[in-house]
mmCIF file of C-alpha atoms and ligand atoms in Angstrom:
data_model
loop_
_atom_site.group_PDB
_atom_site.id
_atom_site.type_symbol
_atom_site.label_atom_id
_atom_site.label_comp_id
_atom_site.label_asym_id
_atom_site.label_seq_id
_atom_site.Cartn_x
_atom_site.Cartn_y
_atom_site.Cartn_z
ATOM 1 C CA MET A 1 -22.824 87.254 77.794
ATOM 2 C CA LEU A 2 -22.386 83.984 75.947
ATOM 3 C CA ASP A 3 -24.223 81.033 76.356
ATOM 4 C CA ILE A 4 -21.674 78.456 76.509
ATOM 5 C CA GLN A 5 -23.655 75.285 76.707
ATOM 6 C CA LYS A 6 -25.492 76.845 73.514
ATOM 7 C CA ILE A 7 -22.454 77.727 71.852
ATOM 8 C CA ARG A 8 -20.782 73.863 72.479
ATOM 9 C CA SER A 9 -23.954 72.257 70.868
ATOM 10 C CA ASP A 10 -23.106 74.361 67.891
ATOM 11 C CA PHE A 11 -19.866 72.368 67.333
ATOM 12 C CA PRO A 12 -20.329 68.681 66.886
ATOM 13 C CA ILE A 13 -16.576 67.470 67.756
ATOM 14 C CA LEU A 14 -16.731 68.873 70.780
ATOM 15 C CA SER A 15 -19.319 66.158 71.934
ATOM 16 C CA THR A 16 -17.339 63.145 70.937
ATOM 17 C CA THR A 17 -14.593 61.170 73.297
ATOM 18 C CA VAL A 18 -11.216 60.616 72.816
ATOM 19 C CA CYS A 19 -9.726 57.267 74.574
ATOM 20 C CA GLY A 20 -12.955 56.819 76.053
ATOM 21 C CA LYS A 21 -13.037 60.237 77.945
ATOM 22 C CA PRO A 22 -14.797 63.440 76.752
ATOM 23 C CA LEU A 23 -12.918 65.531 74.642
ATOM 24 C CA VAL A 24 -11.345 68.700 76.231
ATOM 25 C CA TYR A 25 -10.138 70.361 73.329
ATOM 26 C CA LEU A 26 -7.064 72.774 74.170
ATOM 27 C CA ASP A 27 -5.189 73.188 71.335
ATOM 28 C CA ASN A 28 -7.393 76.052 69.823
ATOM 29 C CA GLY A 29 -3.915 77.514 68.756
ATOM 30 C CA ALA A 30 -3.252 75.279 66.264
ATOM 31 C CA THR A 31 -6.291 74.859 64.825
ATOM 32 C CA ALA A 32 -9.739 75.529 66.066
ATOM 33 C CA GLN A 33 -12.981 73.469 65.665
ATOM 34 C CA LYS A 34 -15.705 74.305 63.401
ATOM 35 C CA PRO A 35 -19.509 75.238 64.089
ATOM 36 C CA ASN A 36 -22.412 73.425 62.073
ATOM 37 C CA VAL A 37 -22.780 76.959 60.181
ATOM 38 C CA VAL A 38 -19.390 76.530 58.471
ATOM 39 C CA ILE A 39 -19.533 72.478 57.829
ATOM 40 C CA ASP A 40 -23.303 73.006 56.614
ATOM 41 C CA THR A 41 -21.752 75.857 54.551
ATOM 42 C CA ILE A 42 -19.385 73.417 52.818
ATOM 43 C CA ASN A 43 -21.476 70.450 52.750
ATOM 44 C CA ARG A 44 -24.243 72.849 50.683
ATOM 45 C CA LEU A 45 -21.596 74.178 48.166
ATOM 46 C CA HIS A 46 -20.473 70.434 47.432
ATOM 47 C CA THR A 47 -23.919 69.055 47.009
ATOM 48 C CA ARG A 48 -25.625 71.733 45.428
ATOM 49 C CA GLN A 49 -23.743 74.451 44.312
ATOM 50 C CA ASN A 50 -20.523 73.543 43.127
ATOM 51 C CA ALA A 51 -18.967 75.442 40.170
ATOM 52 C CA ASN A 52 -15.745 77.406 39.550
ATOM 53 C CA ILE A 53 -15.871 81.263 40.210
ATOM 54 C CA HIS A 54 -15.160 84.237 37.716
ATOM 55 C CA ARG A 55 -15.617 81.589 34.693
ATOM 56 C CA GLY A 56 -18.967 80.835 33.781
ATOM 57 C CA VAL A 57 -21.651 82.424 32.790
ATOM 58 C CA HIS A 58 -24.377 79.594 33.868
ATOM 59 C CA TYR A 59 -26.101 79.700 36.841
ATOM 60 C CA LEU A 60 -23.749 77.642 39.283
ATOM 61 C CA SER A 61 -21.142 79.494 38.505
ATOM 62 C CA GLU A 62 -22.466 82.751 39.079
ATOM 63 C CA ALA A 63 -24.179 81.979 42.209
ATOM 64 C CA CYS A 64 -20.657 80.926 43.489
ATOM 65 C CA THR A 65 -18.936 83.992 42.370
ATOM 66 C CA GLU A 66 -21.291 86.098 43.925
ATOM 67 C CA GLU A 67 -21.123 83.709 47.518
ATOM 68 C CA TYR A 68 -17.218 84.445 47.052
ATOM 69 C CA GLU A 69 -17.087 87.973 46.648
ATOM 70 C CA ASN A 70 -19.539 88.438 49.545
ATOM 71 C CA ALA A 71 -17.475 86.431 51.567
ATOM 72 C CA ARG A 72 -14.579 89.115 50.699
ATOM 73 C CA ARG A 73 -17.044 91.682 51.868
ATOM 74 C CA SER A 74 -17.634 90.071 55.028
ATOM 75 C CA VAL A 75 -13.835 90.278 55.866
ATOM 76 C CA VAL A 76 -13.967 93.810 54.645
ATOM 77 C CA THR A 77 -16.535 94.633 57.163
ATOM 78 C CA PHE A 78 -15.178 92.440 59.584
ATOM 79 C CA ILE A 79 -11.445 93.658 59.775
ATOM 80 C CA ASN A 80 -12.475 97.427 59.190
ATOM 81 C CA ALA A 81 -10.741 97.639 55.671
ATOM 82 C CA ASN A 82 -11.564 100.365 53.462
ATOM 83 C CA SER A 83 -12.232 98.190 50.478
ATOM 84 C CA THR A 84 -12.498 94.819 48.537
ATOM 85 C CA ARG A 85 -9.476 95.564 46.652
ATOM 86 C CA GLU A 86 -7.125 95.323 49.694
ATOM 87 C CA ILE A 87 -8.362 91.725 50.636
ATOM 88 C CA VAL A 88 -6.403 89.143 48.751
ATOM 89 C CA PHE A 89 -7.717 85.586 49.766
ATOM 90 C CA THR A 90 -4.623 82.908 50.145
ATOM 91 C CA ALA A 91 -4.477 79.562 51.505
ATOM 92 C CA GLY A 92 -3.458 80.875 55.045
ATOM 93 C CA THR A 93 -1.377 83.123 57.387
ATOM 94 C CA THR A 94 1.978 81.061 55.998
ATOM 95 C CA ALA A 95 1.192 81.341 52.056
ATOM 96 C CA ALA A 96 -0.109 85.454 52.899
ATOM 97 C CA ILE A 97 3.433 86.308 54.272
ATOM 98 C CA ASN A 98 5.132 84.381 51.663
ATOM 99 C CA LEU A 99 3.840 86.115 49.255
ATOM 100 C CA VAL A 100 4.490 89.185 50.644
ATOM 101 C CA ALA A 101 8.255 88.082 51.147
ATOM 102 C CA SER A 102 8.558 87.318 47.858
ATOM 103 C CA SER A 103 6.388 90.385 46.018
ATOM 104 C CA PHE A 104 7.474 92.808 48.120
ATOM 105 C CA GLY A 105 10.878 91.659 48.851
ATOM 106 C CA ASP A 106 11.794 91.179 45.619
ATOM 107 C CA GLU A 107 10.682 94.745 44.102
ATOM 108 C CA PHE A 108 11.865 96.441 47.301
ATOM 109 C CA VAL A 109 14.573 95.092 49.270
ATOM 110 C CA GLN A 110 18.178 95.414 48.121
ATOM 111 C CA GLU A 111 21.427 94.200 49.176
ATOM 112 C CA GLY A 112 22.458 95.915 52.456
ATOM 113 C CA ASN A 113 18.564 96.641 53.381
ATOM 114 C CA GLU A 114 17.389 95.502 56.593
ATOM 115 C CA ILE A 115 14.232 93.821 57.663
ATOM 116 C CA ILE A 116 13.220 93.523 61.466
ATOM 117 C CA VAL A 117 11.750 90.764 63.276
ATOM 118 C CA THR A 118 11.580 89.633 66.682
ATOM 119 C CA ILE A 119 12.409 86.788 68.521
ATOM 120 C CA MET A 120 8.862 85.593 69.271
ATOM 121 C CA GLU A 121 7.602 85.176 65.801
ATOM 122 C CA HIS A 122 6.354 81.998 64.385
ATOM 123 C CA HIS A 123 8.844 80.036 61.832
ATOM 124 C CA SER A 124 5.545 81.393 59.233
ATOM 125 C CA ASN A 125 6.893 84.914 59.881
ATOM 126 C CA PHE A 126 10.542 84.284 60.365
ATOM 127 C CA VAL A 127 11.459 81.691 57.696
ATOM 128 C CA PRO A 128 10.213 83.581 54.569
ATOM 129 C CA TRP A 129 12.124 86.898 56.160
ATOM 130 C CA GLN A 130 15.560 85.190 56.808
ATOM 131 C CA ALA A 131 15.166 83.406 53.253
ATOM 132 C CA LEU A 132 14.422 86.848 51.550
ATOM 133 C CA CYS A 133 17.804 88.114 53.374
ATOM 134 C CA ARG A 134 19.483 85.784 52.326
ATOM 135 C CA ARG A 135 18.461 85.654 48.711
ATOM 136 C CA LYS A 136 18.916 89.841 48.795
ATOM 137 C CA ASN A 137 22.355 89.902 50.802
ATOM 138 C CA ALA A 138 20.183 92.014 53.096
ATOM 139 C CA ARG A 139 20.189 91.857 56.975
ATOM 140 C CA LEU A 140 18.027 90.295 59.323
ATOM 141 C CA ARG A 141 17.375 91.780 62.664
ATOM 142 C CA VAL A 142 15.613 90.023 65.907
ATOM 143 C CA VAL A 143 14.463 92.138 68.104
ATOM 144 C CA ASP A 144 14.388 90.110 71.536
ATOM 145 C CA LEU A 145 12.300 90.154 74.726
ATOM 146 C CA THR A 146 12.549 91.812 78.171
ATOM 147 C CA GLY A 147 11.366 90.609 81.551
ATOM 148 C CA ASP A 148 8.507 87.891 80.677
ATOM 149 C CA GLY A 149 7.590 87.543 77.415
ATOM 150 C CA ASP A 150 7.474 91.532 76.242
ATOM 151 C CA LEU A 151 9.332 92.588 73.480
ATOM 152 C CA ASP A 152 12.168 95.197 73.421
ATOM 153 C CA LEU A 153 10.697 98.245 72.335
ATOM 154 C CA GLU A 154 14.004 100.196 72.755
ATOM 155 C CA GLN A 155 15.342 97.866 70.587
ATOM 156 C CA PHE A 156 12.619 98.538 67.589
ATOM 157 C CA GLN A 157 14.211 102.153 68.347
ATOM 158 C CA GLU A 158 17.646 101.129 68.022
ATOM 159 C CA PHE A 159 17.051 98.739 65.186
ATOM 160 C CA ILE A 160 14.918 101.181 62.749
ATOM 161 C CA GLY A 161 17.118 103.718 60.512
ATOM 162 C CA GLU A 162 17.536 104.636 56.757
ATOM 163 C CA LYS A 163 18.089 100.729 55.485
ATOM 164 C CA THR A 164 14.941 99.519 57.381
ATOM 165 C CA ARG A 165 12.870 97.850 54.577
ATOM 166 C CA LEU A 166 9.913 96.412 56.575
ATOM 167 C CA ILE A 167 8.780 95.399 60.083
ATOM 168 C CA THR A 168 7.030 92.299 60.796
ATOM 169 C CA VAL A 169 5.521 91.169 63.891
ATOM 170 C CA ALA A 170 2.883 89.035 65.332
ATOM 171 C CA GLN A 171 -0.136 90.808 67.281
ATOM 172 C CA THR A 172 -0.193 87.707 69.471
ATOM 173 C CA SER A 173 2.163 85.235 70.307
ATOM 174 C CA ASN A 174 1.274 81.941 69.794
ATOM 175 C CA VAL A 175 3.595 81.052 72.449
ATOM 176 C CA LEU A 176 3.780 83.220 75.074
ATOM 177 C CA GLY A 177 0.248 84.698 74.782
ATOM 178 C CA THR A 178 1.472 88.319 74.593
ATOM 179 C CA VAL A 179 -0.287 90.798 72.872
ATOM 180 C CA ASN A 180 2.026 92.952 71.461
ATOM 181 C CA PRO A 181 1.729 96.838 71.526
ATOM 182 C CA VAL A 182 1.499 96.655 67.338
ATOM 183 C CA SER A 183 0.000 99.968 67.071
ATOM 184 C CA ASP A 184 2.993 101.976 68.737
ATOM 185 C CA ILE A 185 5.173 99.809 66.598
ATOM 186 C CA ILE A 186 3.467 100.890 63.781
ATOM 187 C CA LYS A 187 3.453 104.772 64.246
ATOM 188 C CA LEU A 188 7.237 104.703 65.133
ATOM 189 C CA ALA A 189 7.737 102.721 61.800
ATOM 190 C CA HIS A 190 5.490 105.175 60.156
ATOM 191 C CA SER A 191 7.469 108.049 61.233
ATOM 192 C CA TYR A 192 10.460 106.523 59.210
ATOM 193 C CA ASN A 193 8.067 105.502 56.519
ATOM 194 C CA ILE A 194 8.709 102.069 57.089
ATOM 195 C CA PRO A 195 5.844 100.059 56.193
ATOM 196 C CA VAL A 196 5.084 96.736 59.294
ATOM 197 C CA LEU A 197 3.424 93.420 58.493
ATOM 198 C CA VAL A 198 1.223 92.300 61.290
ATOM 199 C CA ASP A 199 0.797 88.525 61.810
ATOM 200 C CA GLY A 200 -2.714 88.178 63.004
ATOM 201 C CA ALA A 201 -3.139 84.364 63.144
ATOM 202 C CA GLN A 202 -2.914 84.205 66.914
ATOM 203 C CA SER A 203 -4.855 87.676 67.301
ATOM 204 C CA VAL A 204 -8.277 87.878 65.007
ATOM 205 C CA VAL A 205 -9.843 85.112 66.809
ATOM 206 C CA HIS A 206 -9.524 86.282 70.314
ATOM 207 C CA SER A 207 -10.030 90.169 69.813
ATOM 208 C CA LYS A 208 -11.642 92.739 67.804
ATOM 209 C CA ILE A 209 -9.475 93.696 64.607
ATOM 210 C CA ASP A 210 -9.798 97.014 62.892
ATOM 211 C CA MET A 211 -7.230 97.864 59.870
ATOM 212 C CA GLN A 212 -8.088 101.641 59.730
ATOM 213 C CA ALA A 213 -7.485 101.930 63.655
ATOM 214 C CA LEU A 214 -4.418 100.199 63.376
ATOM 215 C CA ASP A 215 -3.026 101.371 60.185
ATOM 216 C CA CYS A 216 -0.578 98.328 59.374
ATOM 217 C CA ASP A 217 0.509 98.105 55.593
ATOM 218 C CA PHE A 218 -0.260 94.430 55.792
ATOM 219 C CA PHE A 219 -2.258 91.877 57.807
ATOM 220 C CA THR A 220 -2.436 88.070 57.800
ATOM 221 C CA PHE A 221 -4.486 85.350 59.059
ATOM 222 C CA SER A 222 -5.654 81.676 58.505
ATOM 223 C CA GLY A 223 -9.362 80.369 58.662
ATOM 224 C CA HIS A 224 -8.696 77.375 60.078
ATOM 225 C CA LYS A 225 -7.694 79.625 63.500
ATOM 226 C CA PHE A 226 -10.917 81.227 63.199
ATOM 227 C CA TYR A 227 -13.649 78.478 63.388
ATOM 228 C CA GLY A 228 -13.551 78.479 59.669
ATOM 229 C CA PRO A 229 -12.076 75.984 56.866
ATOM 230 C CA THR A 230 -8.401 74.880 56.731
ATOM 231 C CA GLY A 231 -6.724 75.818 53.095
ATOM 232 C CA ILE A 232 -8.070 79.586 53.373
ATOM 233 C CA GLY A 233 -6.837 82.665 54.588
ATOM 234 C CA VAL A 234 -6.531 86.568 53.890
ATOM 235 C CA LEU A 235 -3.807 88.907 52.902
ATOM 236 C CA TYR A 236 -4.772 92.678 53.812
ATOM 237 C CA ALA A 237 -2.874 95.210 52.427
ATOM 238 C CA LYS A 238 -2.826 98.848 51.821
ATOM 239 C CA GLU A 239 -3.720 99.492 47.957
ATOM 240 C CA LYS A 240 -0.981 101.624 47.800
ATOM 241 C CA TRP A 241 1.293 98.590 47.940
ATOM 242 C CA LEU A 242 -0.896 96.066 46.073
ATOM 243 C CA ASP A 243 -0.511 98.542 43.180
ATOM 244 C CA VAL A 244 2.780 98.927 42.911
ATOM 245 C CA MET A 245 3.373 94.937 44.099
ATOM 246 C CA PRO A 246 4.407 92.329 41.329
ATOM 247 C CA PRO A 247 2.182 89.093 41.337
ATOM 248 C CA TYR A 248 3.208 86.531 43.032
ATOM 249 C CA GLN A 249 2.140 83.729 40.877
ATOM 250 C CA TYR A 250 1.150 83.584 37.164
ATOM 251 C CA GLY A 251 -2.001 82.050 35.786
ATOM 252 C CA GLY A 252 -5.391 82.061 35.064
ATOM 253 C CA ASP A 253 -7.820 84.579 36.860
ATOM 254 C CA MET A 254 -5.201 86.690 37.635
ATOM 255 C CA VAL A 255 -4.771 88.223 33.960
ATOM 256 C CA ALA A 256 -6.539 91.170 31.669
ATOM 257 C CA THR A 257 -5.316 89.970 28.433
ATOM 258 C CA VAL A 258 -2.854 87.476 27.543
ATOM 259 C CA THR A 259 -1.073 87.558 23.698
ATOM 260 C CA VAL A 260 1.882 86.211 22.431
ATOM 261 C CA GLU A 261 3.948 88.810 23.492
ATOM 262 C CA ASP A 262 2.562 90.031 26.452
ATOM 263 C CA THR A 263 0.143 89.745 29.378
ATOM 264 C CA THR A 264 -1.728 92.664 31.282
ATOM 265 C CA PHE A 265 -2.909 91.983 35.226
ATOM 266 C CA ALA A 266 -6.456 91.821 36.455
ATOM 267 C CA ASP A 267 -7.412 94.640 38.600
ATOM 268 C CA LEU A 268 -7.149 94.163 42.460
ATOM 269 C CA PRO A 269 -7.471 92.043 44.425
ATOM 270 C CA LEU A 270 -7.303 89.835 41.315
ATOM 271 C CA LYS A 271 -3.934 90.242 40.267
ATOM 272 C CA PHE A 272 -2.861 88.182 43.521
ATOM 273 C CA GLU A 273 -5.351 85.381 43.229
ATOM 274 C CA ALA A 274 -3.779 83.185 40.693
ATOM 275 C CA GLY A 275 -5.576 79.504 39.552
ATOM 276 C CA THR A 276 -8.814 78.509 40.917
ATOM 277 C CA ALA A 277 -9.415 79.916 44.436
ATOM 278 C CA ASN A 278 -10.630 78.009 47.287
ATOM 279 C CA TYR A 279 -13.829 79.667 46.913
ATOM 280 C CA ILE A 280 -15.395 76.861 48.854
ATOM 281 C CA GLY A 281 -13.217 77.705 51.824
ATOM 282 C CA ALA A 282 -13.563 81.686 51.680
ATOM 283 C CA ILE A 283 -17.190 80.993 51.544
ATOM 284 C CA GLY A 284 -16.829 78.425 54.672
ATOM 285 C CA LEU A 285 -14.595 81.431 56.189
ATOM 286 C CA GLY A 286 -17.571 84.089 55.403
ATOM 287 C CA ALA A 287 -19.507 81.769 57.590
ATOM 288 C CA ALA A 288 -17.370 81.695 60.242
ATOM 289 C CA ILE A 289 -17.321 85.382 60.269
ATOM 290 C CA GLY A 290 -20.909 85.451 60.436
ATOM 291 C CA TYR A 291 -20.902 83.208 63.363
ATOM 292 C CA LEU A 292 -18.228 85.127 65.326
ATOM 293 C CA GLU A 293 -20.038 88.586 64.761
ATOM 294 C CA GLY A 294 -23.481 86.993 66.017
ATOM 295 C CA LEU A 295 -21.296 86.296 69.504
ATOM 296 C CA GLY A 296 -19.510 89.752 69.318
ATOM 297 C CA MET A 297 -15.334 89.584 69.588
ATOM 298 C CA GLU A 298 -15.685 91.850 72.772
ATOM 299 C CA ASN A 299 -17.765 88.907 74.366
ATOM 300 C CA ILE A 300 -15.467 86.244 72.867
ATOM 301 C CA GLN A 301 -12.095 88.443 74.475
ATOM 302 C CA GLN A 302 -14.048 89.136 77.906
ATOM 303 C CA TYR A 303 -15.057 85.392 77.953
ATOM 304 C CA GLU A 304 -11.460 83.922 77.152
ATOM 305 C CA GLN A 305 -9.854 86.248 79.498
ATOM 306 C CA GLU A 306 -11.624 84.373 82.392
ATOM 307 C CA LEU A 307 -10.377 81.302 81.147
ATOM 308 C CA LEU A 308 -7.292 82.682 81.263
ATOM 309 C CA GLN A 309 -7.162 84.064 84.629
ATOM 310 C CA LEU A 310 -8.475 80.830 85.969
ATOM 311 C CA ALA A 311 -5.516 79.096 84.036
ATOM 312 C CA HIS A 312 -3.295 81.650 85.867
ATOM 313 C CA LYS A 313 -4.759 81.411 89.237
ATOM 314 C CA LEU A 314 -4.302 77.710 89.170
ATOM 315 C CA ALA A 315 -0.862 77.365 87.957
ATOM 316 C CA ASP A 316 0.002 79.663 90.717
ATOM 317 C CA GLU A 317 -1.910 77.130 92.851
ATOM 318 C CA THR A 318 0.258 74.448 91.226
ATOM 319 C CA ALA A 319 4.036 73.324 92.816
ATOM 320 C CA GLY A 320 6.500 72.389 90.023
ATOM 321 C CA MET A 321 5.113 74.192 87.428
ATOM 322 C CA THR A 322 6.710 77.119 85.226
ATOM 323 C CA VAL A 323 4.637 79.198 82.894
ATOM 324 C CA TYR A 324 6.175 81.083 79.975
ATOM 325 C CA GLY A 325 4.364 84.232 79.555
ATOM 326 C CA ARG A 326 3.230 86.194 82.404
ATOM 327 C CA THR A 327 3.110 89.624 80.604
ATOM 328 C CA LYS A 328 0.172 91.480 81.548
ATOM 329 C CA ARG A 329 -1.601 91.979 77.972
ATOM 330 C CA LYS A 330 -2.267 88.435 76.771
ATOM 331 C CA ALA A 331 -4.694 86.225 74.856
ATOM 332 C CA GLY A 332 -5.907 82.766 76.137
ATOM 333 C CA ILE A 333 -2.675 80.543 75.735
ATOM 334 C CA LEU A 334 -0.754 79.041 78.756
ATOM 335 C CA SER A 335 2.472 77.543 77.834
ATOM 336 C CA PHE A 336 4.406 75.592 80.796
ATOM 337 C CA LEU A 337 6.638 73.112 81.642
ATOM 338 C CA LEU A 338 6.494 70.806 84.626
ATOM 339 C CA ASP A 339 9.545 69.935 86.679
ATOM 340 C CA GLY A 340 11.704 67.010 85.779
ATOM 341 C CA ILE A 341 9.102 66.106 82.899
ATOM 342 C CA HIS A 342 9.307 66.273 79.126
ATOM 343 C CA HIS A 343 6.894 68.423 77.269
ATOM 344 C CA TYR A 344 6.139 65.119 74.952
ATOM 345 C CA ASP A 345 5.376 62.900 78.231
ATOM 346 C CA THR A 346 2.853 65.737 79.524
ATOM 347 C CA GLY A 347 1.128 65.788 76.116
ATOM 348 C CA MET A 348 0.887 61.970 75.698
ATOM 349 C CA ILE A 349 -0.411 61.524 79.280
ATOM 350 C CA LEU A 350 -2.690 64.280 79.065
ATOM 351 C CA ASP A 351 -4.122 62.581 75.961
ATOM 352 C CA LYS A 352 -5.250 59.557 77.565
ATOM 353 C CA MET A 353 -7.589 61.791 79.813
ATOM 354 C CA GLY A 354 -8.887 62.895 76.184
ATOM 355 C CA ILE A 355 -7.166 66.391 76.773
ATOM 356 C CA ALA A 356 -5.642 67.936 73.592
ATOM 357 C CA VAL A 357 -2.778 70.138 74.201
ATOM 358 C CA ARG A 358 0.298 70.866 71.961
ATOM 359 C CA THR A 359 3.699 69.919 72.771
ATOM 360 C CA GLY A 360 7.239 70.590 71.101
ATOM 361 C CA HIS A 361 8.755 73.965 69.757
ATOM 362 C CA LEU A 362 5.656 75.233 68.688
ATOM 363 C CA CYS A 363 6.956 76.374 65.303
ATOM 364 C CA ALA A 364 9.005 79.046 67.363
ATOM 365 C CA GLU A 365 12.757 77.180 67.517
ATOM 366 C CA PRO A 366 14.242 80.563 67.859
ATOM 367 C CA LEU A 367 11.987 81.651 70.985
ATOM 368 C CA MET A 368 12.572 78.362 72.526
ATOM 369 C CA THR A 369 16.496 78.360 71.780
ATOM 370 C CA TYR A 370 16.434 82.163 73.155
ATOM 371 C CA MET A 371 14.376 80.720 76.173
ATOM 372 C CA GLY A 372 16.941 77.789 76.980
ATOM 373 C CA VAL A 373 13.810 75.282 76.665
ATOM 374 C CA THR A 374 13.656 72.433 73.607
ATOM 375 C CA GLY A 375 9.675 72.450 73.932
ATOM 376 C CA LEU A 376 6.613 73.757 75.991
ATOM 377 C CA VAL A 377 3.489 72.482 76.619
ATOM 378 C CA ARG A 378 0.829 74.948 75.323
ATOM 379 C CA ALA A 379 -3.110 74.963 76.452
ATOM 380 C CA SER A 380 -4.823 77.330 74.123
ATOM 381 C CA PHE A 381 -8.350 78.530 75.065
ATOM 382 C CA GLY A 382 -11.174 78.905 72.415
ATOM 383 C CA LEU A 383 -14.807 80.528 72.822
ATOM 384 C CA TYR A 384 -16.049 77.241 73.549
ATOM 385 C CA ASN A 385 -13.690 76.242 76.366
ATOM 386 C CA THR A 386 -15.253 75.756 80.001
ATOM 387 C CA LYS A 387 -14.016 77.050 83.399
ATOM 388 C CA GLU A 388 -14.504 73.078 84.206
ATOM 389 C CA GLU A 389 -12.192 71.899 81.358
ATOM 390 C CA VAL A 390 -9.657 74.420 82.549
ATOM 391 C CA GLN A 391 -10.287 72.513 85.917
ATOM 392 C CA ALA A 392 -9.737 69.662 84.125
ATOM 393 C CA LEU A 393 -6.352 70.394 82.668
ATOM 394 C CA PHE A 394 -5.231 70.840 86.226
ATOM 395 C CA ASP A 395 -6.320 67.798 87.495
ATOM 396 C CA GLY A 396 -4.481 65.878 84.438
ATOM 397 C CA ILE A 397 -1.294 67.804 85.379
ATOM 398 C CA LYS A 398 -1.568 66.710 89.005
ATOM 399 C CA LYS A 399 -1.943 63.635 87.747
ATOM 400 C CA VAL A 400 0.941 63.583 85.405
ATOM 401 C CA GLN A 401 3.356 64.853 88.181
ATOM 402 C CA GLN A 402 1.980 61.931 90.497
ATOM 403 C CA MET A 403 2.930 59.426 87.771
ATOM 404 C CA LEU A 404 6.402 60.915 86.594
ATOM 405 C CA GLY A 405 7.201 63.850 88.714
HETATM 406 N N1 PMP B 501 1.845 82.734 62.762
HETATM 407 C C1 PMP B 501 1.162 82.565 63.883
HETATM 408 C C2 PMP B 501 1.644 83.714 65.231
HETATM 409 C C3 PMP B 501 0.306 81.351 64.325
HETATM 410 O O1 PMP B 501 0.128 81.055 65.637
HETATM 411 C C4 PMP B 501 0.696 80.644 63.167
HETATM 412 C C5 PMP B 501 -0.098 79.139 63.236
HETATM 413 N N2 PMP B 501 0.519 78.270 64.307
HETATM 414 C C6 PMP B 501 0.824 81.017 61.919
HETATM 415 C C7 PMP B 501 1.772 82.132 61.640
HETATM 416 C C8 PMP B 501 0.970 80.175 60.385
HETATM 417 O O2 PMP B 501 -0.209 79.665 60.096
HETATM 418 P P1 PMP B 501 -0.806 78.811 59.413
HETATM 419 O O3 PMP B 501 0.050 77.669 59.441
HETATM 420 O O4 PMP B 501 -2.569 78.704 59.216
HETATM 421 O O5 PMP B 501 -0.139 79.461 57.937
#
């Protein structure tokens, strides 16, 4: 089991105050805080080892290159990929999805083709596909929900066909917390030879991910939601796709030879890593992986489920509160509204009590429109949150209701 107090002492920001109150940080879905091991790694690199990678023969450059490639190996092990050739470092989930939408999209999507997305996608996994479909005169097909936050799996079956070029779906919704049955969706898609992109931004932090078991074609996640640095993320892609996809950006580091007439490209994965990589971010991400592996993803998942269950129990006991997303398979995300109270007001008053939650459309406007709301309040739990903090959220909610209800 996890020693939460010990874990909390690894995250310096958790002992700070906001508005004179101890910080209760419940906005982990937006970004997670960083443990000392990540902060120290970044600091060490900047103070003692910084040099550009894949370039110099000098000591610092070689040391940084080795750590960068070690970080890539850590990702391979952590998500059980087949090889480092499948791991492209990007600036984050958004950058990884744009890479696929642009490179795969340009090569394989033609007029009249279809891309299947879902109504619960984050804008990151919606807008790039909408833009691609506009560019190519293709059709975006949007799978709806059934009941309380589940995808309509029959609609996948209905939409899928000869025209489909790709299915793209979040493994875990950043709004509803729903853990989608991506394995089933992938099996269905593959039976039609259709590739699947899984947006793992919200899933990789809450549970063990296994690329070989999942068998998706593309998987994306961000370092900063993962207790790692900002500006770094991962695109996992099967080699068979990266081999046939054109480069996304052109420049240094992604080339093999350049002449005035022509250019040949570097081997995978560097073909997709043009320019100076965020090597300090990647090495910091490697440190975050080491930290999470030390705690064990199964332990983290189990603990966060306890926090979620408590939050649901307290929500059930709170009059005038509506929870959005009550499906059985959920990650530690609780989105809600209080009767007659605007979500911004709820967020602002909670902030005065030191409680950080997210408010607004949560980068999922199509879903908000679908659910008939303009925004929600979202509390999202991380591995360092405590049951006392969940209770503090509900004490805060009561105060908001007393003030504005
Ligand atoms: N997808 C999902 C499900 C997310 O929750 C987020 C971040 N909120 C993103 C994509 C985008 O991640 P980033 O901003 O790190 O690129």
